[in-house]
Coordinates of C-alpha atoms in Angstrom, one line a residue:
X1 CA -15.5 -6.2 -31.7
X2 CA -15.9 -8.7 -34.5
X3 CA -14.6 -12.2 -34.3
X4 CA -13.7 -14.8 -36.9
X5 CA -15.2 -18.3 -37.3
X6 CA -12.6 -21.0 -37.8
X7 CA -12.9 -24.7 -38.2
X8 CA -14.6 -27.3 -40.4
X9 CA -18.2 -27.2 -39.2
X10 CA -21.6 -28.0 -40.7
X11 CA -24.4 -26.3 -38.8
X12 CA -27.8 -27.9 -38.5
X13 CA -30.5 -25.4 -37.8
X14 CA -33.5 -26.0 -35.5
X15 CA -36.0 -23.2 -36.2
X16 CA -37.8 -23.9 -33.0
X17 CA -34.6 -23.2 -31.1
X18 CA -33.8 -19.9 -32.7
X19 CA -34.8 -16.5 -31.2
X20 CA -34.0 -12.9 -31.9
X21 CA -31.3 -12.9 -29.2
X22 CA -29.8 -16.3 -29.4
X23 CA -29.0 -19.2 -31.7
X24 CA -28.1 -22.8 -30.9
X25 CA -26.2 -25.1 -33.2
X26 CA -25.4 -28.8 -33.3
X27 CA -21.8 -29.4 -34.5
X28 CA -19.8 -32.5 -35.5
X29 CA -16.9 -33.4 -33.1
X30 CA -13.6 -31.7 -33.4
X31 CA -15.1 -28.3 -34.4
X32 CA -13.9 -25.0 -33.0
X33 CA -16.1 -21.9 -33.0
X34 CA -15.9 -18.3 -32.1
X35 CA -19.3 -16.5 -32.7
X36 CA -20.7 -13.1 -32.3
X37 CA -24.2 -11.8 -32.9
X38 CA -23.0 -9.5 -35.7
X39 CA -22.5 -12.6 -37.9
X40 CA -25.9 -14.2 -37.1
X41 CA -27.5 -13.2 -40.4
X42 CA -24.6 -14.5 -42.4
X43 CA -24.6 -17.8 -40.7
X44 CA -28.3 -18.2 -41.0
X45 CA -28.0 -17.6 -44.8
X46 CA -25.4 -20.4 -45.2
X47 CA -26.8 -23.4 -47.0
X48 CA -24.8 -26.5 -47.8
X49 CA -25.5 -27.9 -51.3
X50 CA -24.5 -31.1 -53.0
X51 CA -24.0 -31.5 -56.7
X52 CA -26.9 -33.2 -58.4
X53 CA -27.3 -35.2 -61.6
X54 CA -28.7 -33.4 -64.7
X55 CA -32.5 -33.5 -64.9
X56 CA -34.2 -34.1 -68.2
X57 CA -36.8 -31.5 -68.9
X58 CA -40.1 -32.6 -70.5
X59 CA -42.1 -30.1 -72.6
X60 CA -45.8 -30.5 -72.8
X61 CA -47.4 -30.3 -76.2
X62 CA -50.1 -27.9 -75.3
X63 CA -50.4 -25.7 -78.3
X64 CA -48.8 -22.4 -79.1
X65 CA -45.4 -21.8 -80.7
X66 CA -43.9 -23.3 -83.8
X67 CA -44.5 -27.0 -84.3
X68 CA -46.9 -27.3 -81.3
X69 CA -50.2 -29.0 -82.2
X70 CA -51.8 -29.9 -78.9
X71 CA -50.9 -33.5 -79.6
X72 CA -52.5 -36.1 -77.3
X73 CA -52.3 -39.8 -76.7
X74 CA -54.8 -41.6 -78.9
X75 CA -55.5 -44.1 -76.1
X76 CA -56.3 -41.8 -73.2
X77 CA -56.4 -38.3 -74.9
X78 CA -54.0 -36.8 -72.3
X79 CA -51.4 -34.4 -73.7
X80 CA -48.1 -35.9 -74.9
X81 CA -44.8 -34.7 -73.5
X82 CA -41.9 -34.1 -75.8
X83 CA -39.0 -36.1 -74.3
X84 CA -36.4 -35.1 -76.9
X85 CA -35.4 -31.7 -78.3
X86 CA -36.3 -32.5 -81.9
X87 CA -38.9 -30.2 -83.5
X88 CA -42.1 -31.8 -84.8
X89 CA -42.5 -30.0 -88.1
X90 CA -42.2 -31.7 -91.5
X91 CA -38.7 -33.0 -92.2
X92 CA -37.6 -32.9 -88.6
X93 CA -39.6 -35.6 -86.9
X94 CA -37.0 -38.4 -87.2
X95 CA -35.8 -39.2 -83.7
X96 CA -38.7 -37.4 -82.0
X97 CA -40.2 -39.1 -79.0
X98 CA -43.4 -38.2 -77.3
X99 CA -44.7 -39.8 -74.1
X100 CA -48.0 -40.0 -72.4
X101 CA -47.6 -39.5 -68.6
X102 CA -50.8 -41.4 -68.0
X103 CA -50.5 -44.6 -69.8
X104 CA -46.7 -44.3 -70.2
X105 CA -46.7 -45.1 -73.9
X106 CA -44.0 -43.6 -76.1
X107 CA -44.7 -42.5 -79.7
X108 CA -41.9 -42.0 -82.2
X109 CA -41.3 -40.0 -85.3
X110 CA -40.0 -41.3 -88.6
X111 CA -38.2 -39.4 -91.3
X112 CA -41.6 -38.4 -92.8
X113 CA -44.2 -38.3 -90.0
X114 CA -45.2 -38.8 -86.4
X115 CA -46.9 -42.2 -85.9
X116 CA -49.8 -41.6 -83.5
X117 CA -52.1 -44.5 -84.0
X118 CA -53.1 -46.5 -81.0
X119 CA -51.3 -49.6 -82.2
X120 CA -48.0 -47.7 -82.8
X121 CA -45.0 -49.6 -81.6
X122 CA -46.6 -53.0 -81.5
X123 CA -44.3 -55.8 -82.6
X124 CA -46.7 -58.7 -83.0
X125 CA -50.1 -57.2 -83.4
X126 CA -51.1 -55.9 -86.9
X127 CA -54.5 -54.4 -87.6
X128 CA -56.2 -54.6 -91.0
X129 CA -58.6 -51.9 -92.0
X130 CA -61.6 -52.1 -94.4
X131 CA -60.8 -52.5 -98.1
X132 CA -61.3 -48.9 -99.0
X133 CA -58.7 -47.8 -96.3
X134 CA -56.2 -50.6 -97.2
X135 CA -56.3 -49.6 -100.9
X136 CA -54.9 -46.2 -100.2
X137 CA -52.1 -47.7 -98.0
X138 CA -50.6 -49.5 -101.0
X139 CA -47.5 -47.9 -102.6
X140 CA -49.0 -48.0 -106.1
X141 CA -52.3 -46.1 -105.3
X142 CA -50.4 -43.6 -103.1
X143 CA -48.0 -42.9 -105.9
X144 CA -50.7 -42.5 -108.5
X145 CA -53.1 -40.5 -106.4
X146 CA -51.8 -37.1 -107.5
X147 CA -50.5 -38.4 -110.8
X148 CA -53.9 -39.1 -112.5
X149 CA -56.2 -40.7 -109.9
X150 CA -57.4 -37.5 -108.3
X151 CA -57.8 -35.8 -111.7
X152 CA -60.5 -38.2 -112.6
X153 CA -62.7 -36.8 -109.9
X154 CA -63.7 -34.1 -112.4
X155 CA -66.2 -36.6 -113.9
X156 CA -68.0 -36.7 -110.5
X157 CA -68.4 -32.9 -110.5
X158 CA -65.3 -32.1 -108.4
X159 CA -64.1 -28.7 -109.8
X160 CA -60.4 -29.3 -109.0
X161 CA -58.1 -28.7 -106.0
X162 CA -57.5 -25.0 -106.6
X163 CA -61.2 -24.2 -107.0
X164 CA -62.2 -26.4 -104.1
X165 CA -59.6 -24.6 -102.0
X166 CA -61.1 -21.3 -102.9
X167 CA -64.6 -22.6 -102.0
X168 CA -63.3 -23.9 -98.6
X169 CA -61.7 -20.6 -97.7
X170 CA -65.2 -19.0 -97.8
X171 CA -66.3 -21.3 -95.0
X172 CA -63.1 -20.9 -93.0
X173 CA -63.1 -17.1 -92.8
X174 CA -64.1 -17.1 -89.1
X175 CA -61.1 -19.3 -88.1
X176 CA -58.3 -17.8 -90.2
X177 CA -55.0 -17.6 -88.3
X178 CA -55.7 -20.7 -86.3
X179 CA -54.7 -24.4 -86.5
X180 CA -56.2 -26.6 -89.2
X181 CA -56.2 -30.4 -89.7
X182 CA -56.1 -31.6 -93.3
X183 CA -57.8 -34.9 -92.5
X184 CA -57.2 -37.9 -94.8
X185 CA -54.7 -35.6 -96.6
X186 CA -53.5 -38.2 -99.1
X187 CA -50.5 -36.9 -100.9
X188 CA -51.0 -33.5 -99.4
X189 CA -52.3 -31.3 -102.3
X190 CA -54.6 -29.3 -99.9
X191 CA -52.0 -29.4 -97.1
X192 CA -49.6 -27.5 -99.4
X193 CA -52.3 -25.1 -100.5
X194 CA -53.2 -24.3 -96.9
X195 CA -49.6 -23.9 -95.8
X196 CA -48.5 -21.7 -98.8
X197 CA -51.6 -19.5 -98.3
X198 CA -50.3 -18.3 -95.0
X199 CA -53.9 -18.2 -93.7
X200 CA -53.3 -20.6 -90.8
X201 CA -50.6 -20.7 -88.1
X202 CA -50.3 -24.4 -88.2
X203 CA -51.3 -27.1 -90.7
X204 CA -51.5 -30.7 -89.6
X205 CA -51.5 -33.2 -92.5
X206 CA -53.2 -36.4 -91.2
X207 CA -53.7 -39.7 -92.8
X208 CA -53.8 -43.4 -91.9
X209 CA -51.7 -44.4 -94.9
X210 CA -47.9 -44.4 -94.3
X211 CA -47.3 -44.4 -98.1
X212 CA -49.6 -41.4 -98.6
X213 CA -47.7 -39.5 -95.9
X214 CA -44.4 -40.4 -97.7
X215 CA -45.8 -39.0 -100.9
X216 CA -46.9 -35.9 -99.0
X217 CA -43.4 -35.5 -97.7
X218 CA -41.8 -35.9 -101.1
X219 CA -44.0 -33.3 -102.7
X220 CA -43.2 -30.8 -99.9
X221 CA -39.5 -31.4 -100.5
X222 CA -39.9 -30.4 -104.1
X223 CA -41.5 -27.1 -103.2
X224 CA -39.3 -24.0 -103.1
X225 CA -39.5 -21.6 -100.1
X226 CA -42.1 -23.9 -98.5
X227 CA -43.0 -23.0 -94.9
X228 CA -42.1 -26.4 -93.4
X229 CA -42.1 -25.0 -89.9
X230 CA -45.9 -24.6 -90.2
X231 CA -46.6 -28.2 -91.2
X232 CA -46.6 -31.4 -89.2
X233 CA -47.3 -34.8 -90.8
X234 CA -49.2 -37.2 -88.5
X235 CA -50.3 -40.8 -89.1
X236 CA -53.5 -41.3 -87.2
X237 CA -56.9 -43.0 -87.2
X238 CA -59.7 -40.6 -88.1
X239 CA -61.8 -42.3 -85.5
X240 CA -59.2 -41.8 -82.8
X241 CA -57.7 -38.4 -83.3
X242 CA -54.5 -37.7 -81.3
X243 CA -55.4 -34.2 -80.2
X244 CA -56.6 -32.6 -77.1
X245 CA -60.4 -31.7 -76.9
X246 CA -61.2 -28.2 -77.9
X247 CA -57.8 -27.5 -79.4
X248 CA -58.2 -27.2 -83.2
X249 CA -59.8 -24.3 -85.1
X250 CA -60.7 -26.1 -88.3
X251 CA -60.8 -29.5 -89.9
X252 CA -60.8 -30.0 -93.7
X253 CA -61.5 -33.4 -95.4
X254 CA -61.2 -33.3 -99.1
X255 CA -62.8 -36.2 -101.0
X256 CA -62.5 -38.3 -97.8
X257 CA -65.8 -38.7 -96.0
X258 CA -67.0 -41.5 -98.3
X259 CA -63.8 -43.5 -97.5
X260 CA -64.2 -43.5 -93.7
X261 CA -65.4 -46.8 -92.3
X262 CA -67.6 -45.0 -89.8
X263 CA -68.4 -41.4 -90.7
X264 CA -70.4 -40.9 -87.5
X265 CA -67.4 -41.9 -85.3
X266 CA -65.1 -39.7 -87.4
X267 CA -67.3 -36.7 -87.3
X268 CA -67.9 -37.1 -83.6
X269 CA -64.1 -37.1 -83.1
X270 CA -63.8 -34.0 -85.3
X271 CA -66.5 -32.3 -83.1
X272 CA -64.5 -33.3 -80.0
X273 CA -61.2 -31.7 -81.1
X274 CA -62.7 -28.6 -82.5
X275 CA -62.8 -25.5 -80.4
X276 CA -66.2 -23.8 -79.8
X277 CA -66.9 -22.1 -83.0
X278 CA -64.5 -24.3 -84.9
X279 CA -65.3 -25.2 -88.5
X280 CA -65.6 -28.6 -90.3
X281 CA -65.4 -28.5 -94.1
X282 CA -65.6 -31.6 -96.3
X283 CA -66.2 -32.7 -99.9
X284 CA -67.8 -36.0 -100.9
X285 CA -70.3 -37.5 -103.3
X286 CA -74.1 -37.7 -103.0
X287 CA -75.7 -40.4 -105.0
X288 CA -79.2 -39.1 -105.3
X289 CA -81.6 -39.3 -108.2
X290 CA -84.4 -41.6 -109.3
X291 CA -82.7 -44.8 -108.0
X292 CA -82.7 -43.6 -104.4
X293 CA -86.4 -44.4 -104.2
X294 CA -86.0 -48.1 -105.0
X295 CA -86.4 -50.4 -102.0
X296 CA -83.2 -52.3 -102.4
X297 CA -80.9 -49.2 -102.5
X298 CA -80.4 -49.0 -98.8
X299 CA -79.7 -52.7 -98.5
X300 CA -77.2 -52.5 -101.3
X301 CA -75.5 -49.5 -99.6
X302 CA -75.3 -51.3 -96.3
X303 CA -73.7 -54.3 -98.0
X304 CA -71.2 -52.2 -99.7
X305 CA -70.3 -50.5 -96.5
X306 CA -69.8 -53.9 -94.8
X307 CA -67.6 -55.3 -97.6
X308 CA -65.5 -52.3 -98.7
X309 CA -65.9 -49.9 -95.8
X310 CA -67.0 -47.2 -98.1
X311 CA -69.9 -44.8 -97.3
X312 CA -72.0 -42.9 -99.8
X313 CA -74.8 -40.5 -99.0
X314 CA -78.1 -40.4 -100.9
X315 CA -79.2 -36.9 -99.8
X316 CA -78.1 -33.6 -98.4
X317 CA -80.4 -34.1 -95.4
X318 CA -78.5 -37.3 -94.6
X319 CA -75.2 -35.4 -94.3
X320 CA -76.9 -32.6 -92.3
X321 CA -78.3 -35.2 -89.9
X322 CA -74.9 -36.7 -89.6
X323 CA -73.3 -33.4 -88.5
X324 CA -76.1 -32.5 -86.1
X325 CA -76.0 -35.9 -84.5
X326 CA -72.3 -35.4 -83.8
X327 CA -72.8 -32.0 -82.2
X328 CA -72.2 -29.7 -85.2
X329 CA -74.6 -26.9 -86.2
X330 CA -75.0 -24.4 -89.0
X331 CA -74.9 -27.0 -91.8
X332 CA -74.6 -25.6 -95.3
X333 CA -73.6 -27.2 -98.6
X334 CA -72.8 -26.5 -102.3
X335 CA -73.6 -29.0 -105.1
X336 CA -72.3 -29.7 -108.5
X337 CA -73.8 -32.9 -109.7
X338 CA -72.7 -35.7 -107.4
X339 CA -70.1 -33.4 -105.8
X340 CA -71.0 -31.7 -102.6
X341 CA -69.0 -29.5 -100.2
X342 CA -70.5 -29.3 -96.7
X343 CA -69.6 -27.1 -93.8
X344 CA -70.7 -27.1 -90.1
X345 CA -69.3 -25.7 -87.0
X346 CA -69.1 -26.5 -83.3
X347 CA -71.5 -24.6 -81.2
X348 CA -69.9 -21.6 -79.5
X349 CA -69.9 -21.8 -75.7

């Protein structure tokens, strides 16, 4: 014979007091109970729940999927968490917020790019960079870069963006289909070529200049059928890359290495973020020739680096030594007068 339980009761279970043949309960006052063993399983399954407030879900930027770049805090290098639902590809970064769970700093996106420099969000502190870097932060130079400035590189032996892109592809064959950073991307001429080629799953256009990134954004807007979902614009310091270690397949730096205040620090950072077997490709100038043997040349070069923040190599071996010192192997290069394209890779594990 089955019975019915009636009354307003809230059972509190004590596992140590339960056995196969009996069950004991503690009830609030004014409770009536009729109980049979046939209902034991049902009573044991009863759980009282209370409504809870909605919980915000944070997504870790750990790579994989559209718009995910393995973004990391430039202060502690721990992965950033997306605390909004906004995507992070070009044209969709406004309102995006990413937070580091270690140092608790929040990084925000603008209409054109994600701002991931260490000083991002500071209200009083402002950091000036060397002259060569600050020059490319100006609106005038950023506007002119792809409207005449870059075209003058042909006098230094640069074959032109399309030809340089074809040359770079030969070095990048082993990492096709992966993620590539276009470091010091400027107005994004190579960013657009990489994205439209379909050779890479994700293209990260990275530059320290806010105005260059704005130009990059404007040029992308003018492109028809451009794969925006594959491109992310990031403002970052080349000497403090906001990416997880061993997370990037390739880094390209077109006509940029000679503008970096500390090439060794930059290449060391590139080596850190590259996956084992990842490839670094860069173009720059080599000022070799008869004057390199003069005793004052190195002194002059050091003074220029101190004043303008520009670096210029005087030999291929110097660039090879730079890459090897920073943990890269398999150095190769192609020359055309002062122009040189170099490539090296991170040692496979």
